[in-house]
PDB file of C-alpha atoms in Angstrom:
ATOM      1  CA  UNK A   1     -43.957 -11.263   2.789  1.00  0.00           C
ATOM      2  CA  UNK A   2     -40.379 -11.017   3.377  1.00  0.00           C
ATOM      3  CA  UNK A   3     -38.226  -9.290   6.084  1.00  0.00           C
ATOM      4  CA  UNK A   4     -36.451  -7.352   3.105  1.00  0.00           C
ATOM      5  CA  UNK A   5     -39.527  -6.070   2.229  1.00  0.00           C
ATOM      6  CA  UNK A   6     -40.998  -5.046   5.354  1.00  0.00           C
ATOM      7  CA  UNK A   7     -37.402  -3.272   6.208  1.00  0.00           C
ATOM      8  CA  UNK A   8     -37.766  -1.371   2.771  1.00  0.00           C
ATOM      9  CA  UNK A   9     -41.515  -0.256   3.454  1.00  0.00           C
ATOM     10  CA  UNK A  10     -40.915   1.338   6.857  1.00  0.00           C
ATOM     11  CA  UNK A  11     -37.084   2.878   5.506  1.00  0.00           C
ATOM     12  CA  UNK A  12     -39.526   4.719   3.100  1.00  0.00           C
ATOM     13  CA  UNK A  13     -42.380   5.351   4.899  1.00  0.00           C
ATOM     14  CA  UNK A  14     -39.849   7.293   7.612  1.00  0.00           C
ATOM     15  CA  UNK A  15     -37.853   9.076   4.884  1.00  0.00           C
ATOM     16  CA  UNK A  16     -41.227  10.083   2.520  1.00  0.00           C
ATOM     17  CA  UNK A  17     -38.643   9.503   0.051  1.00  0.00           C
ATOM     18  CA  UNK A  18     -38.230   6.071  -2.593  1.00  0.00           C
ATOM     19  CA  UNK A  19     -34.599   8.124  -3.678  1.00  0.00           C
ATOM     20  CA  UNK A  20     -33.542   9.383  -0.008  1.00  0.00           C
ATOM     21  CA  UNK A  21     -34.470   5.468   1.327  1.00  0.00           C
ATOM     22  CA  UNK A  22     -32.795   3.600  -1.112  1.00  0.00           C
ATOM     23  CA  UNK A  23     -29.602   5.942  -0.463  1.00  0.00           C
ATOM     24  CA  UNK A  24     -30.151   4.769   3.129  1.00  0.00           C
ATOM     25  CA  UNK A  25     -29.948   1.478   2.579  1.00  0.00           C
ATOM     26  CA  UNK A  26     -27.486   1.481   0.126  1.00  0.00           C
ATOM     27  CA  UNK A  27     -29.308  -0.032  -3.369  1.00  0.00           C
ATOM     28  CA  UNK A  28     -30.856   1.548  -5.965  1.00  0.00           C
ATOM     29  CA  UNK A  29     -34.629   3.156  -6.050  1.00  0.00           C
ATOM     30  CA  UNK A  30     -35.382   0.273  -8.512  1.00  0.00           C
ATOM     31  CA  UNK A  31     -35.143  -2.502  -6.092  1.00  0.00           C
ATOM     32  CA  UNK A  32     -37.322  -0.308  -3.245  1.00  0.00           C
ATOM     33  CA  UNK A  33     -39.597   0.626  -5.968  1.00  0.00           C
ATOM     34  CA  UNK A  34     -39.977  -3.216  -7.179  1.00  0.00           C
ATOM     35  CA  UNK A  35     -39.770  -4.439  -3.510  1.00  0.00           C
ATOM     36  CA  UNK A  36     -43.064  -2.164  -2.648  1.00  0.00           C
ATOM     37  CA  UNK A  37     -44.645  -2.773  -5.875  1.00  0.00           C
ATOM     38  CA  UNK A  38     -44.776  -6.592  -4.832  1.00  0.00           C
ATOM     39  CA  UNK A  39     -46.048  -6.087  -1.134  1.00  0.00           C
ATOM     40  CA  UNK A  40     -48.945  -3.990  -2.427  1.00  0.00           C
ATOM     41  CA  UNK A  41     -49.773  -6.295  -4.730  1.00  0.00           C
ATOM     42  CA  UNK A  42     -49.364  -9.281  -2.144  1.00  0.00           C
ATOM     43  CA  UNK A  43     -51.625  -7.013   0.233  1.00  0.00           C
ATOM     44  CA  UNK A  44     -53.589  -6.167  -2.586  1.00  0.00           C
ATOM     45  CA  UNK A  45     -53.577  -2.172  -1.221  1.00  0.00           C
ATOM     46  CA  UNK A  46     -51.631   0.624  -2.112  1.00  0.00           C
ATOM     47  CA  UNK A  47     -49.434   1.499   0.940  1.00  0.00           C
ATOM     48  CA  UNK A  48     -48.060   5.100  -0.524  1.00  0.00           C
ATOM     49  CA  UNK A  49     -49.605   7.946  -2.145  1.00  0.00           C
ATOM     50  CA  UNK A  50     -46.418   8.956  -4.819  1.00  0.00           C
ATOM     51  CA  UNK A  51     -46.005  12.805  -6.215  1.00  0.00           C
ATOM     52  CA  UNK A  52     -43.714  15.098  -7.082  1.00  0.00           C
ATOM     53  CA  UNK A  53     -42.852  16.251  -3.214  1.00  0.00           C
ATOM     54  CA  UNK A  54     -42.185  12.588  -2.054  1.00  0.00           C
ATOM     55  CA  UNK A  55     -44.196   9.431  -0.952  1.00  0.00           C
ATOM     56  CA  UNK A  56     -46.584   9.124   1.459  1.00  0.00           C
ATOM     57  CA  UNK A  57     -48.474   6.732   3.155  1.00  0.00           C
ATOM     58  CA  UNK A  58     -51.893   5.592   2.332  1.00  0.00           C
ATOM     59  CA  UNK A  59     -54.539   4.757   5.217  1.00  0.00           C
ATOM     60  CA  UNK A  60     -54.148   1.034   4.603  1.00  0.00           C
ATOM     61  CA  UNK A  61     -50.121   1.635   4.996  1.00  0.00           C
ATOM     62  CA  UNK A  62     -50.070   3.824   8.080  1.00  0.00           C
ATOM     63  CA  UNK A  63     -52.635   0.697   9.927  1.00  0.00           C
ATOM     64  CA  UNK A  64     -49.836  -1.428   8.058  1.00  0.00           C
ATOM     65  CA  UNK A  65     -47.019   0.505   9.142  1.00  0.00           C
ATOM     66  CA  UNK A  66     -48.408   0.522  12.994  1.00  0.00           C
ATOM     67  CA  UNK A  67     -49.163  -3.444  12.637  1.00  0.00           C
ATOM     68  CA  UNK A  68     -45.635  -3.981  11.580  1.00  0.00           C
ATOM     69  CA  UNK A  69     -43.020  -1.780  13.074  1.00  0.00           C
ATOM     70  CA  UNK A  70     -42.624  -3.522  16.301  1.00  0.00           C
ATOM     71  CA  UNK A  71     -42.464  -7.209  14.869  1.00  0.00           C
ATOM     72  CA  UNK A  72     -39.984  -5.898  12.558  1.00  0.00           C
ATOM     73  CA  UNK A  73     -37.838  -4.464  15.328  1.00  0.00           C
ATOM     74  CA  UNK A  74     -38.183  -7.156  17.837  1.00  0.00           C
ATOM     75  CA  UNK A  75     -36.653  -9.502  14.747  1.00  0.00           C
ATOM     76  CA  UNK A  76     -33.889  -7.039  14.191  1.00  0.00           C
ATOM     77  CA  UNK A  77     -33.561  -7.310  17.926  1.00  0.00           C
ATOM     78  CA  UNK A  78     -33.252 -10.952  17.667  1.00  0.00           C
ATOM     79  CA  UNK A  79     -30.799 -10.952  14.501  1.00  0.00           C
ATOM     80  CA  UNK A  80     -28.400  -8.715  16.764  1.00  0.00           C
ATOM     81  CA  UNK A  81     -28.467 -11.607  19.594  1.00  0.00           C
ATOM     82  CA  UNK A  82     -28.105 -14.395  17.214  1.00  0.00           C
ATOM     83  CA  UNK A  83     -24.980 -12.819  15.894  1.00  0.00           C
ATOM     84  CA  UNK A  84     -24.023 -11.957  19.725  1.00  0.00           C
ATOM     85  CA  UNK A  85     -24.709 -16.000  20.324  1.00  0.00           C
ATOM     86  CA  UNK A  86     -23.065 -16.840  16.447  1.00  0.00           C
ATOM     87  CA  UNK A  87     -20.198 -14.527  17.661  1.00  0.00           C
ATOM     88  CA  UNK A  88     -18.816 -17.862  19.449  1.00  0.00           C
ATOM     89  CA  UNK A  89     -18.035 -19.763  16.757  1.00  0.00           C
ATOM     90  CA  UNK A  90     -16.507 -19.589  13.399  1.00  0.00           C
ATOM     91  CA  UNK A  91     -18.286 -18.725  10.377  1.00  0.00           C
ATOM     92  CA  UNK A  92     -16.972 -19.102   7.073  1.00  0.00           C
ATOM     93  CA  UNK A  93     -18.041 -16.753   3.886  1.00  0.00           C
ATOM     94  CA  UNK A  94     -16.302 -17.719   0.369  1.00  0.00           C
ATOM     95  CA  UNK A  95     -16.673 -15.254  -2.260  1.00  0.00           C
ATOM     96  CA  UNK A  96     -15.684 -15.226  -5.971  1.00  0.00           C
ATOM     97  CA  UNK A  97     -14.827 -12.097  -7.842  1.00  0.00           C
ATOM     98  CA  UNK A  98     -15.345 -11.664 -11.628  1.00  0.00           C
ATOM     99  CA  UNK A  99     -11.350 -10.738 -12.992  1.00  0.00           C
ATOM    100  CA  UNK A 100     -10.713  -7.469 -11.924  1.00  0.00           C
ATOM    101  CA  UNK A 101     -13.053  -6.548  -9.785  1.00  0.00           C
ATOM    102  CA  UNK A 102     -11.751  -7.863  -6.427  1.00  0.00           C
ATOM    103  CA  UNK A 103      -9.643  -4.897  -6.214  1.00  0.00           C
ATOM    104  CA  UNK A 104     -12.318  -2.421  -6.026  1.00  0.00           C
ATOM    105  CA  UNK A 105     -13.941  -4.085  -2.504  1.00  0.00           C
ATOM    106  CA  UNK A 106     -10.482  -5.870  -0.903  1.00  0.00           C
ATOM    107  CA  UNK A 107     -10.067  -2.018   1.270  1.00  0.00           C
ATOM    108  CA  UNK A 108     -13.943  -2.716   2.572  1.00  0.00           C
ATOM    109  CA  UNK A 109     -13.793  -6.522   2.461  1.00  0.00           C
ATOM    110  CA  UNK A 110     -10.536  -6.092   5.109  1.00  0.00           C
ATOM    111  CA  UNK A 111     -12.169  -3.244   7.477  1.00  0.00           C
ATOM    112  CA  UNK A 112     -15.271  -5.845   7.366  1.00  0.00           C
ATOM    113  CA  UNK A 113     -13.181  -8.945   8.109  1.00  0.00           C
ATOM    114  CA  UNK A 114     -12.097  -6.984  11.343  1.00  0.00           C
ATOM    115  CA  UNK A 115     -15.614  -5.612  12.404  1.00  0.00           C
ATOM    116  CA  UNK A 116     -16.537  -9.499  12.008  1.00  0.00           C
ATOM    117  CA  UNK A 117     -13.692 -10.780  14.704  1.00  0.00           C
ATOM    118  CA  UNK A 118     -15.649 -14.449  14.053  1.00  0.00           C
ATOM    119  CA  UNK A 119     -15.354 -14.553  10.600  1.00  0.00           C
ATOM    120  CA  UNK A 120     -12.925 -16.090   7.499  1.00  0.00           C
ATOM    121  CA  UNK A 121     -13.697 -14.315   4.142  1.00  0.00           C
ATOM    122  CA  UNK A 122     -11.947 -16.281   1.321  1.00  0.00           C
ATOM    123  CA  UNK A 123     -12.111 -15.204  -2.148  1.00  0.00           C
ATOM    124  CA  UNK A 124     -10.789 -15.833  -5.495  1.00  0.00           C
ATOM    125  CA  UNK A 125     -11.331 -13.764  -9.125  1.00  0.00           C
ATOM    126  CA  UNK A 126     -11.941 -15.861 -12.167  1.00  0.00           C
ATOM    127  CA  UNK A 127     -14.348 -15.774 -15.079  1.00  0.00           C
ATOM    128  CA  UNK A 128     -17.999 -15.027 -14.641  1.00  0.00           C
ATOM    129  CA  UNK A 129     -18.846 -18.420 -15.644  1.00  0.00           C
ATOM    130  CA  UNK A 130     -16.885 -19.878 -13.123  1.00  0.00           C
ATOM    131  CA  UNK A 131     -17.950 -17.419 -10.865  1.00  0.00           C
ATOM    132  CA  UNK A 132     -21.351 -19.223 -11.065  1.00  0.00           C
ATOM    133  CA  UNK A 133     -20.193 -22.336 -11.492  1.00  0.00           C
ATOM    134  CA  UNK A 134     -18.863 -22.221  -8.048  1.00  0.00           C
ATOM    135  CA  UNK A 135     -21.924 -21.271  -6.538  1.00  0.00           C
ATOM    136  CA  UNK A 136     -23.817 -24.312  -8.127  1.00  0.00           C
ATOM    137  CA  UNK A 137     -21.614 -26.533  -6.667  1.00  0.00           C
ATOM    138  CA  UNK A 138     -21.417 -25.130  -3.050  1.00  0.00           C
ATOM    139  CA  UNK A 139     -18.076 -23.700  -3.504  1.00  0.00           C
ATOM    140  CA  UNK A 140     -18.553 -20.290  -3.019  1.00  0.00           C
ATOM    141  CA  UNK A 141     -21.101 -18.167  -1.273  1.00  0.00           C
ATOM    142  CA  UNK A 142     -21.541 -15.030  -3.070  1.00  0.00           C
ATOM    143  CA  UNK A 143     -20.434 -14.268  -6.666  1.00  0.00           C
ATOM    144  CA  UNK A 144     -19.644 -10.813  -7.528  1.00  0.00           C
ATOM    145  CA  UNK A 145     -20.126 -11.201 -11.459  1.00  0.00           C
ATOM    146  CA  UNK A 146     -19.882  -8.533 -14.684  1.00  0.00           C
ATOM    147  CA  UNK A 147     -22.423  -8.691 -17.085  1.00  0.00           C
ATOM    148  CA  UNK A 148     -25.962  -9.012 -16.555  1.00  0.00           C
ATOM    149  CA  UNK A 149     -27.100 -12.384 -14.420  1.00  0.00           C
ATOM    150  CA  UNK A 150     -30.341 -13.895 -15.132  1.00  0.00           C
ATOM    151  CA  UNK A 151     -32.573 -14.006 -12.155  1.00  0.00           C
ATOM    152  CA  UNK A 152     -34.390 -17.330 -11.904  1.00  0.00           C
ATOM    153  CA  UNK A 153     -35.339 -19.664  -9.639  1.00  0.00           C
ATOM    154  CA  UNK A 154     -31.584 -20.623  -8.539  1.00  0.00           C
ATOM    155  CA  UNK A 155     -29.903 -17.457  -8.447  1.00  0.00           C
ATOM    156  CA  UNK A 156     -31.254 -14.265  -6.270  1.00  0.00           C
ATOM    157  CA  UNK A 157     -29.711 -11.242  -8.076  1.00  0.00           C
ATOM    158  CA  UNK A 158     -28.603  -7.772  -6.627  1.00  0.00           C
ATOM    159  CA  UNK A 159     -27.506  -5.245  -9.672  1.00  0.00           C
ATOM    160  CA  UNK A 160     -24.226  -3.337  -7.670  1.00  0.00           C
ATOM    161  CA  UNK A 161     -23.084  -1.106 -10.127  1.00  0.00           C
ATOM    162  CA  UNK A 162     -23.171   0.279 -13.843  1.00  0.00           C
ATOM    163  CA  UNK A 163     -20.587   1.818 -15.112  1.00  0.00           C
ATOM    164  CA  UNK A 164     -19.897   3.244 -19.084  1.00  0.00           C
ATOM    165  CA  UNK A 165     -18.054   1.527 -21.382  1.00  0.00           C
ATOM    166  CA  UNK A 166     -14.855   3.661 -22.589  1.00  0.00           C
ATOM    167  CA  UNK A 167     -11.525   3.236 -24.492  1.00  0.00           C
ATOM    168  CA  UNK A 168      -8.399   3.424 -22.440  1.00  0.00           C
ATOM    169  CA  UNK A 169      -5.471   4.743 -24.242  1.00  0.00           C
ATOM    170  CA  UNK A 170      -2.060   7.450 -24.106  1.00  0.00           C
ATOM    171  CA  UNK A 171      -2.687  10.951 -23.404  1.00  0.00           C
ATOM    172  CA  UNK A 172      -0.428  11.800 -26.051  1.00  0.00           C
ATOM    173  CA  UNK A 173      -2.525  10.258 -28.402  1.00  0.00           C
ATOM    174  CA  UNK A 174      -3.990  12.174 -31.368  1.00  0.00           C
ATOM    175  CA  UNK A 175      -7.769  10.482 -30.139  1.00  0.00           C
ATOM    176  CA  UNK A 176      -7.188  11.855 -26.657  1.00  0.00           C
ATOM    177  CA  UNK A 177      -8.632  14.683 -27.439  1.00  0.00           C
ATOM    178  CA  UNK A 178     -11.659  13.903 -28.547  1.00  0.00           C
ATOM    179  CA  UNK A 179     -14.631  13.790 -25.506  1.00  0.00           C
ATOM    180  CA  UNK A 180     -15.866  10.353 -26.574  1.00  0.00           C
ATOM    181  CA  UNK A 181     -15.736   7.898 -29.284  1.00  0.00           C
ATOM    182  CA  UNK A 182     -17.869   5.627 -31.480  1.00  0.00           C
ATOM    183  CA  UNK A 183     -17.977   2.160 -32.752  1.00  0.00           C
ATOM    184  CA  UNK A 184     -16.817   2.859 -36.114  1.00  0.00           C
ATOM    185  CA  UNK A 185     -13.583   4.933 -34.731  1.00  0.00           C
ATOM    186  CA  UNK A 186     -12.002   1.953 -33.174  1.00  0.00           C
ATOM    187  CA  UNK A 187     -12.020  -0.095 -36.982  1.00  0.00           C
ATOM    188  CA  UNK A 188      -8.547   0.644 -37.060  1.00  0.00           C
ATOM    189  CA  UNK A 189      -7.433   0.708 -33.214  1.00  0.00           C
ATOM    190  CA  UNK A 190      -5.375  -2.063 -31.957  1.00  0.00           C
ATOM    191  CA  UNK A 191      -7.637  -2.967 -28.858  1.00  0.00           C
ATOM    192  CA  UNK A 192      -6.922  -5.168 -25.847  1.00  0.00           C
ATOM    193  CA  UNK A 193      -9.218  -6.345 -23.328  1.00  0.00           C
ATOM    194  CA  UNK A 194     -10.178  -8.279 -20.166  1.00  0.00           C
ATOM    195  CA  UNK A 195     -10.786 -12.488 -21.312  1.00  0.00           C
ATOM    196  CA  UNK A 196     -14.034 -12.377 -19.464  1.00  0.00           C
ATOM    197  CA  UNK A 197     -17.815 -12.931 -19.957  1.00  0.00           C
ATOM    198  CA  UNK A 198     -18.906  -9.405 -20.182  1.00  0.00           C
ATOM    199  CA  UNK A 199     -16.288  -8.495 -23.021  1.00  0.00           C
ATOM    200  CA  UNK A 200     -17.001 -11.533 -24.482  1.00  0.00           C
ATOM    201  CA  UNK A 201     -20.568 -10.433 -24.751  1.00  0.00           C
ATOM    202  CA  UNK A 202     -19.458  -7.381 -26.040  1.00  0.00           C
ATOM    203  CA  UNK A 203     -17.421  -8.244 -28.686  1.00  0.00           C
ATOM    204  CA  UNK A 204     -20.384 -10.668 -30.375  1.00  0.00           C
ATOM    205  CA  UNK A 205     -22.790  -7.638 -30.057  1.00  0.00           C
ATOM    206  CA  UNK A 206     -20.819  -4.536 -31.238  1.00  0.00           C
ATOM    207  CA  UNK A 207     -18.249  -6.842 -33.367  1.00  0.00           C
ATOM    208  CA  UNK A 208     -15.434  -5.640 -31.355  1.00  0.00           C
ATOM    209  CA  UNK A 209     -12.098  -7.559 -33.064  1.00  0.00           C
ATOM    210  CA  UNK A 210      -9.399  -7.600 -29.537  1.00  0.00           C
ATOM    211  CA  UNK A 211      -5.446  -8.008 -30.336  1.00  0.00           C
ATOM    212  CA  UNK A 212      -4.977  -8.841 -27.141  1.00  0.00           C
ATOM    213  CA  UNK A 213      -7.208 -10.549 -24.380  1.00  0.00           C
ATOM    214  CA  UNK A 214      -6.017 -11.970 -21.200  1.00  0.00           C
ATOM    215  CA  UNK A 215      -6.691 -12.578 -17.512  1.00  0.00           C
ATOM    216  CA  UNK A 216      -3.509 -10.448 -16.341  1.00  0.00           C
ATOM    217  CA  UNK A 217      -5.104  -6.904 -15.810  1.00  0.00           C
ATOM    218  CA  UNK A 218      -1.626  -5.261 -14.965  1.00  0.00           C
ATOM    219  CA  UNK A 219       0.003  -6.839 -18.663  1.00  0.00           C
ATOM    220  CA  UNK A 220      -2.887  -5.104 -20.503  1.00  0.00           C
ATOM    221  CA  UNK A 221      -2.531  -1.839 -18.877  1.00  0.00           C
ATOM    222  CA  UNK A 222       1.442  -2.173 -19.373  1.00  0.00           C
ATOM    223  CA  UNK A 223       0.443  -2.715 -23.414  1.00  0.00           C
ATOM    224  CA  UNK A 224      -1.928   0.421 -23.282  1.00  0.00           C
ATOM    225  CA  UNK A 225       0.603   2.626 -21.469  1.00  0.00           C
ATOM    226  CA  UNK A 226       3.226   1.641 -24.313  1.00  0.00           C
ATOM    227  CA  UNK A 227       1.058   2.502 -26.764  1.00  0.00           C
ATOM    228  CA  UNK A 228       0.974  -0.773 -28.335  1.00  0.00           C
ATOM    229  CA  UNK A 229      -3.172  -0.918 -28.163  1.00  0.00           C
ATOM    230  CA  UNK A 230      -6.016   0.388 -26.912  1.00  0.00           C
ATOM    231  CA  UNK A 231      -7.970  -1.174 -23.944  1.00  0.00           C
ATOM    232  CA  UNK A 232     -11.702  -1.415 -23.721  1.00  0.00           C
ATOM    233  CA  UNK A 233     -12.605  -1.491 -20.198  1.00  0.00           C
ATOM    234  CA  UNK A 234     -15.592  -0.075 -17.924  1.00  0.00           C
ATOM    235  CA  UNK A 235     -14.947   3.573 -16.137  1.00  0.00           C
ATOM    236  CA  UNK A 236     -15.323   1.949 -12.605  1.00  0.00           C
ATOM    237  CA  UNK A 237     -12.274  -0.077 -13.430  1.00  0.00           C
ATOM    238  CA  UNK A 238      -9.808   2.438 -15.115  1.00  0.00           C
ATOM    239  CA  UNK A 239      -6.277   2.526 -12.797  1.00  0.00           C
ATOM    240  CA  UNK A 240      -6.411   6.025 -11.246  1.00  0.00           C
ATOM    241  CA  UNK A 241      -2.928   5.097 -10.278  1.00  0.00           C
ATOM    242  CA  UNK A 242      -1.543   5.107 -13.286  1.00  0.00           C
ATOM    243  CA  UNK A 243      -0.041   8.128 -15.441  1.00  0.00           C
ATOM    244  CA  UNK A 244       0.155   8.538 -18.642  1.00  0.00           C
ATOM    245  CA  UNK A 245      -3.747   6.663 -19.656  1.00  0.00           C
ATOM    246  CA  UNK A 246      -6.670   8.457 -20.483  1.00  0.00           C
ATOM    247  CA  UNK A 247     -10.180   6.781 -20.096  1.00  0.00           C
ATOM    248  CA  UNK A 248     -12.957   8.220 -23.332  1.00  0.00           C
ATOM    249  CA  UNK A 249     -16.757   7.090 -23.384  1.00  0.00           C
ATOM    250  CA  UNK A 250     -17.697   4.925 -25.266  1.00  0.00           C
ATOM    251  CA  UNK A 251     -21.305   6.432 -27.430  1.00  0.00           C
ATOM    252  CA  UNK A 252     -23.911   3.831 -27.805  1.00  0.00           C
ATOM    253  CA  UNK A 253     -22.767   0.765 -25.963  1.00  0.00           C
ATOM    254  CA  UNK A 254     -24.638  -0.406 -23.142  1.00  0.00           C
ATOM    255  CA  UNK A 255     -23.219  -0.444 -20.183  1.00  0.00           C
ATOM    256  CA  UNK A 256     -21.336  -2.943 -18.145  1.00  0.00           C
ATOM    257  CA  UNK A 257     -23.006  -4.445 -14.862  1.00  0.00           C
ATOM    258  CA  UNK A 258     -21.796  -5.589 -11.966  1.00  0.00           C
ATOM    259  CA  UNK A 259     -24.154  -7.889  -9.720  1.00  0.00           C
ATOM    260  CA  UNK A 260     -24.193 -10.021  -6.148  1.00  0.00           C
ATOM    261  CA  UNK A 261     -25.498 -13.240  -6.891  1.00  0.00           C
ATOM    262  CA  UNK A 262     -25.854 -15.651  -4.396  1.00  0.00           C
ATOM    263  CA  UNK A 263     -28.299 -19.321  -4.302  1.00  0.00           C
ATOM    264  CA  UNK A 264     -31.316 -18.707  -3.469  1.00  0.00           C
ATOM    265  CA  UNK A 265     -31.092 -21.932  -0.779  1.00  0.00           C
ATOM    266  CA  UNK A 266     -28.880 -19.801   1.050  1.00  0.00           C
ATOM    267  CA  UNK A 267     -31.533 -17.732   1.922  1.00  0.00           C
ATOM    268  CA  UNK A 268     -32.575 -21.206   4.593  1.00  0.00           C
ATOM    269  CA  UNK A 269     -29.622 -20.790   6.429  1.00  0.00           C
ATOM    270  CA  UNK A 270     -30.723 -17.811   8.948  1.00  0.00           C
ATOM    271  CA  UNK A 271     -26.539 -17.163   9.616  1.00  0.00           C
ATOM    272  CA  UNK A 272     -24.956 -17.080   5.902  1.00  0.00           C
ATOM    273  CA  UNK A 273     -28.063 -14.946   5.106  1.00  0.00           C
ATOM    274  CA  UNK A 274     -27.544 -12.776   7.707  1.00  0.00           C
ATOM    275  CA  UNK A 275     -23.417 -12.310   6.893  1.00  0.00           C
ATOM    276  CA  UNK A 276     -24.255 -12.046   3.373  1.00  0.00           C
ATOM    277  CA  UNK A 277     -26.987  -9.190   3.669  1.00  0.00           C
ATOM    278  CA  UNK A 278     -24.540  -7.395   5.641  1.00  0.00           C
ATOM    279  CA  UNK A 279     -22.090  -7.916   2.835  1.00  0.00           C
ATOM    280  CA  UNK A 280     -24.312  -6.756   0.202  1.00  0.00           C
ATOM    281  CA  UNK A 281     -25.152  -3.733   1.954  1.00  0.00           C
ATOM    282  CA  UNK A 282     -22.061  -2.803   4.151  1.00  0.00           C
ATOM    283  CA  UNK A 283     -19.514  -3.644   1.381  1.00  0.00           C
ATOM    284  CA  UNK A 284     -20.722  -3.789  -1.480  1.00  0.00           C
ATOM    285  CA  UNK A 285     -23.661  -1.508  -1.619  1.00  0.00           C
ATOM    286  CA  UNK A 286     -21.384   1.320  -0.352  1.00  0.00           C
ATOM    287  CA  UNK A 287     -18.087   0.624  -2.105  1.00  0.00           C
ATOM    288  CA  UNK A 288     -20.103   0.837  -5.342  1.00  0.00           C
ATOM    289  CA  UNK A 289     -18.372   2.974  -7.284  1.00  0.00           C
ATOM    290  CA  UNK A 290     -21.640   5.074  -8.959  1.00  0.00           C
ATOM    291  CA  UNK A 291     -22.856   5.390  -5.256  1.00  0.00           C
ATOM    292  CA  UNK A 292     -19.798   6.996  -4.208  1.00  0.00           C
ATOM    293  CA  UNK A 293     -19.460   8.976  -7.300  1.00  0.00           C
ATOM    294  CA  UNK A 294     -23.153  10.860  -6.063  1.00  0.00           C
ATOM    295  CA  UNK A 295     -21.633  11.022  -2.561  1.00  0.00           C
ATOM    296  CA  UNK A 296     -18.778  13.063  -3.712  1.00  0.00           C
ATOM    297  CA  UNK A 297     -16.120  10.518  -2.430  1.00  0.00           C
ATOM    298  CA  UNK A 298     -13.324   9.358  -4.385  1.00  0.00           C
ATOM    299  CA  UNK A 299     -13.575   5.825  -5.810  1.00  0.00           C
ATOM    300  CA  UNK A 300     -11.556   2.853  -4.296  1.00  0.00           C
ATOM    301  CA  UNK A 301      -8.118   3.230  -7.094  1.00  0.00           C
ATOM    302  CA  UNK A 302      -5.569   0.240  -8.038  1.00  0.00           C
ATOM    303  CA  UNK A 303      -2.462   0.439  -6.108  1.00  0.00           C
TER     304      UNK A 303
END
């Protein structure tokens, strides 16, 4: 049993809701749901009764739920003094951003940084397979990678965000007004796109041929707005910023992921895994750009 787990059973068990306590917490239904699923089947009960009007619990879970709730709180209660007691020295948290994705957090990773008067954030953005590279060799902390991340027995993986694939291009072009594209409509597009892992997995799947690829998110943009190509890049990541582009869907291409990996040996160290929970959660799970699309908020935009 982990502390995750117990903190997800009692979130839903006090809203009746998988949907309203995964909105609490800030992740998606799919990780309560799978978090539950493996604590029944560790208990070997079921711990919620599931319809239409919500979830409730199950004799076994409401004994479990009285069993638990104190121990739980009393180790929340100790977390909050061992960050008091942590509070006096000076923690260090190095993250690494897949290429333009830093952008989207660096507003929440700042107010953070202040909240946390004890603590250096450094980060970096390179290539997802750098990205992880960094982590196996202790140079980094927490990885914010696009594309999907296996999840074995080094890596522990959070899925953040997934966001549409869609062609960004000028509004006075004769495509713009179309709703959405296909595949076969960009044969004879001049396309640019981000020299990373996920577009790199793209292009071998779809057989995507790119003009122009490159690191430097601001030079492709620049191209686009000039009308010199097309860019293929994910909706979360289109520059609200900037006149004169117009983002279209993309029809049948998956869609891009973004995901918190971290080791799982991290997960030894009681004050990293504390600081990076909070990360996951405080930053990350509510700077997600789908998340605050259902809020109604307005999306963190380049500048």
């Amino acid at each position: 049993m982990e502390l995750r787990q117990l903190k997800y059973f009692l979130a839903v068990a006090d809203a009746r809701s998988f949907v309203s306590a995964a909105n609490n917490l800030y992740i998606s239904r799919q990780a309560v749901s799978k978090a539950i699923s493996q604590l029944e089947t560790e208990l070997g009960v079921e711990l919620f009764v599931r319809d239409s009007s919500g979830a409730f619990l199950t004799p076994a879970g409401l004994m479990f739920y009285d069993r638990i709730r104190s121990s739980v709180m009393e180790l929340e209660q100790v977390r909050s003094e061992m960050q008091r007691y942590g509070a006096r020295y000076h923690q260090r948290v190095r993250l690494a951003f897949s290429l333009g994705v830093l952008q989207h957090y660096e507003p929440a990773l700042q107010e953070f940084r202040m909240e946390q008067g004890n603590l250096a954030l450094e980060y970096r953005e390179c290539p997802d397979s750098a990205c992880l590279e960094l982590l196996r060799e202790h140079e980094a902390d927490l990885a914010i990678c696009a594309g999907e991340v296996e999840q074995d027995q080094e890596f522990a993986v959070q899925v953040l965000d997934r966001s549409p694939y869609g062609i960004l291009l000028q509004e006075n072009e004769s495509l713009a007004a179309m709703e959405s594209l296909e595949l076969k409509d960009l044969n004879w597009i001049p396309l640019a796109g981000l020299q990373d892992g996920a577009m790199e997995n793209l292009r071998r799947k779809y057989g995507l041929h790119l003009q122009y690829v490159g690191y430097d998110l601001y030079r492709l943009f620049s191209l686009t707005l000039s009308g010199q190509c097309a860019m293929v890049i994910p909706k979360s990541m289109q520059p609200r910023s900037i006149r004169g582009l117009q983002w279209l869907p993309l029809e049948g291409v998956e869609p891009w992921v973004l995901c918190g990996v971290c080791l799982r040996s991290l997960e030894n160290n009681v004050l990293y895994h504390t600081t990076i929970d909070e990360l996951q959660t405080k930053v990350f799970g509510a700077a997600s750009v789908s998340q605050q699309t259902q809020k109604g908020e307005k999306p963190f935009a380049y500048i």
